[in-house]
Amino acid sequence: MTVEEQISNLTSNINEFKACISYLPDGLFLKKLDDWAPRDILAHLIGWNRSTVEGCQQIIKGETPSFFIDPGYDFSRFNAILVKEYNSEDRHKLIEELEISRHKLEQFLLSIDSDKWDNDYGVTYRGGSVTVGNMVEGLNNDYVNHRKQIETWVESGHISPAEAGQ
């Protein structure tokens, strides 16, 4: 897959996630589906868009991204910080933040020379090489997995019409 295709896939997956959040019934935006509400998922993805820019800059310099330092299980500590940082309960405001962070991320990724995309700069995490390309692919997977998680939760039928705000 080319760099342009990977960025295009990321943009598509962000837009599909945004549509999922946008069409979510009002009563569900703040309702916890597991440990997080859809609002929390949206907040942490805004933070990951911004953190991916910083992390990729660090990787290219041969530095370990700061979020790899004591991240907790499945980045739980880092994600908790992001959820607090983007703590608005206003869905429209958070969607606007998502768009701003998406645009900045895309602009940054498009500015990286394609020969730097999969370069091994000596940065490792849990024994594997960390590259710009696999950082972007990880974020891409997060958008897909979280969208599916929310869609499955809504479609499960375990939510009453009153909870859904209908």
PDB file of C-alpha atoms in Angstrom, residues 22-86:
ATOM      1  CA  SER A  22     -22.810  12.019  14.533  1.00  0.00           C
ATOM      2  CA  TYR A  23     -25.805   9.726  14.051  1.00  0.00           C
ATOM      3  CA  LEU A  24     -25.663   8.204  17.514  1.00  0.00           C
ATOM      4  CA  PRO A  25     -28.896   8.919  19.427  1.00  0.00           C
ATOM      5  CA  ASP A  26     -28.406  11.720  21.971  1.00  0.00           C
ATOM      6  CA  GLY A  27     -29.079   9.450  24.925  1.00  0.00           C
ATOM      7  CA  LEU A  28     -26.149   7.219  24.004  1.00  0.00           C
ATOM      8  CA  PHE A  29     -23.337   9.728  23.482  1.00  0.00           C
ATOM      9  CA  LEU A  30     -22.572   9.880  27.214  1.00  0.00           C
ATOM     10  CA  LYS A  31     -23.742   6.360  28.157  1.00  0.00           C
ATOM     11  CA  LYS A  32     -20.970   3.907  29.012  1.00  0.00           C
ATOM     12  CA  LEU A  33     -20.788   0.939  26.675  1.00  0.00           C
ATOM     13  CA  ASP A  34     -17.935  -0.745  28.560  1.00  0.00           C
ATOM     14  CA  ASP A  35     -15.510   1.359  30.503  1.00  0.00           C
ATOM     15  CA  TRP A  36     -16.005   4.291  28.138  1.00  0.00           C
ATOM     16  CA  ALA A  37     -18.859   6.217  26.653  1.00  0.00           C
ATOM     17  CA  PRO A  38     -18.738   7.095  22.933  1.00  0.00           C
ATOM     18  CA  ARG A  39     -17.758  10.619  24.094  1.00  0.00           C
ATOM     19  CA  ASP A  40     -14.650   9.161  25.759  1.00  0.00           C
ATOM     20  CA  ILE A  41     -13.745   7.195  22.637  1.00  0.00           C
ATOM     21  CA  LEU A  42     -14.101  10.340  20.528  1.00  0.00           C
ATOM     22  CA  ALA A  43     -11.987  12.345  23.003  1.00  0.00           C
ATOM     23  CA  HIS A  44      -9.165   9.830  23.069  1.00  0.00           C
ATOM     24  CA  LEU A  45      -9.073   9.611  19.256  1.00  0.00           C
ATOM     25  CA  ILE A  46      -8.763  13.397  19.016  1.00  0.00           C
ATOM     26  CA  GLY A  47      -5.798  13.121  21.336  1.00  0.00           C
ATOM     27  CA  TRP A  48      -4.278  10.268  19.329  1.00  0.00           C
ATOM     28  CA  ASN A  49      -4.506  12.312  16.114  1.00  0.00           C
ATOM     29  CA  ARG A  50      -2.474  15.044  17.783  1.00  0.00           C
ATOM     30  CA  SER A  51      -0.143  12.604  19.550  1.00  0.00           C
ATOM     31  CA  THR A  52       0.553  10.742  16.312  1.00  0.00           C
ATOM     32  CA  VAL A  53       1.988  13.935  14.809  1.00  0.00           C
ATOM     33  CA  GLU A  54       4.282  14.393  17.800  1.00  0.00           C
ATOM     34  CA  GLY A  55       5.140  10.688  17.952  1.00  0.00           C
ATOM     35  CA  CYS A  56       6.040  10.505  14.254  1.00  0.00           C
ATOM     36  CA  GLN A  57       8.263  13.560  14.619  1.00  0.00           C
ATOM     37  CA  GLN A  58      10.030  11.816  17.499  1.00  0.00           C
ATOM     38  CA  ILE A  59      10.392   8.556  15.537  1.00  0.00           C
ATOM     39  CA  ILE A  60      11.996  10.362  12.588  1.00  0.00           C
ATOM     40  CA  LYS A  61      14.523  11.839  15.048  1.00  0.00           C
ATOM     41  CA  GLY A  62      15.240   8.334  16.360  1.00  0.00           C
ATOM     42  CA  GLU A  63      13.480   9.085  19.660  1.00  0.00           C
ATOM     43  CA  THR A  64      10.921   6.943  21.442  1.00  0.00           C
ATOM     44  CA  PRO A  65       7.488   8.613  21.342  1.00  0.00           C
ATOM     45  CA  SER A  66       6.639  10.059  24.733  1.00  0.00           C
ATOM     46  CA  PHE A  67       3.378   8.101  24.944  1.00  0.00           C
ATOM     47  CA  PHE A  68       5.345   4.827  24.973  1.00  0.00           C
ATOM     48  CA  ILE A  69       6.796   5.742  28.373  1.00  0.00           C
ATOM     49  CA  ASP A  70       4.698   4.022  31.074  1.00  0.00           C
ATOM     50  CA  PRO A  71       1.545   3.925  28.947  1.00  0.00           C
ATOM     51  CA  GLY A  72      -0.285   1.361  31.104  1.00  0.00           C
ATOM     52  CA  TYR A  73      -2.024  -1.738  29.768  1.00  0.00           C
ATOM     53  CA  ASP A  74      -3.229  -1.002  26.218  1.00  0.00           C
ATOM     54  CA  PHE A  75      -2.220   2.657  26.744  1.00  0.00           C
ATOM     55  CA  SER A  76      -4.784   2.982  29.550  1.00  0.00           C
ATOM     56  CA  ARG A  77      -2.839   5.664  31.430  1.00  0.00           C
ATOM     57  CA  PHE A  78      -2.174   7.714  28.327  1.00  0.00           C
ATOM     58  CA  ASN A  79      -5.773   7.315  27.114  1.00  0.00           C
ATOM     59  CA  ALA A  80      -7.102   8.481  30.504  1.00  0.00           C
ATOM     60  CA  ILE A  81      -5.046  11.659  30.134  1.00  0.00           C
ATOM     61  CA  LEU A  82      -6.495  12.246  26.657  1.00  0.00           C
ATOM     62  CA  VAL A  83     -10.082  11.693  27.835  1.00  0.00           C
ATOM     63  CA  LYS A  84      -9.543  14.307  30.574  1.00  0.00           C
ATOM     64  CA  GLU A  85      -7.858  16.717  28.169  1.00  0.00           C
ATOM     65  CA  TYR A  86     -10.775  16.657  25.724  1.00  0.00           C
TER      66      TYR A  86
END
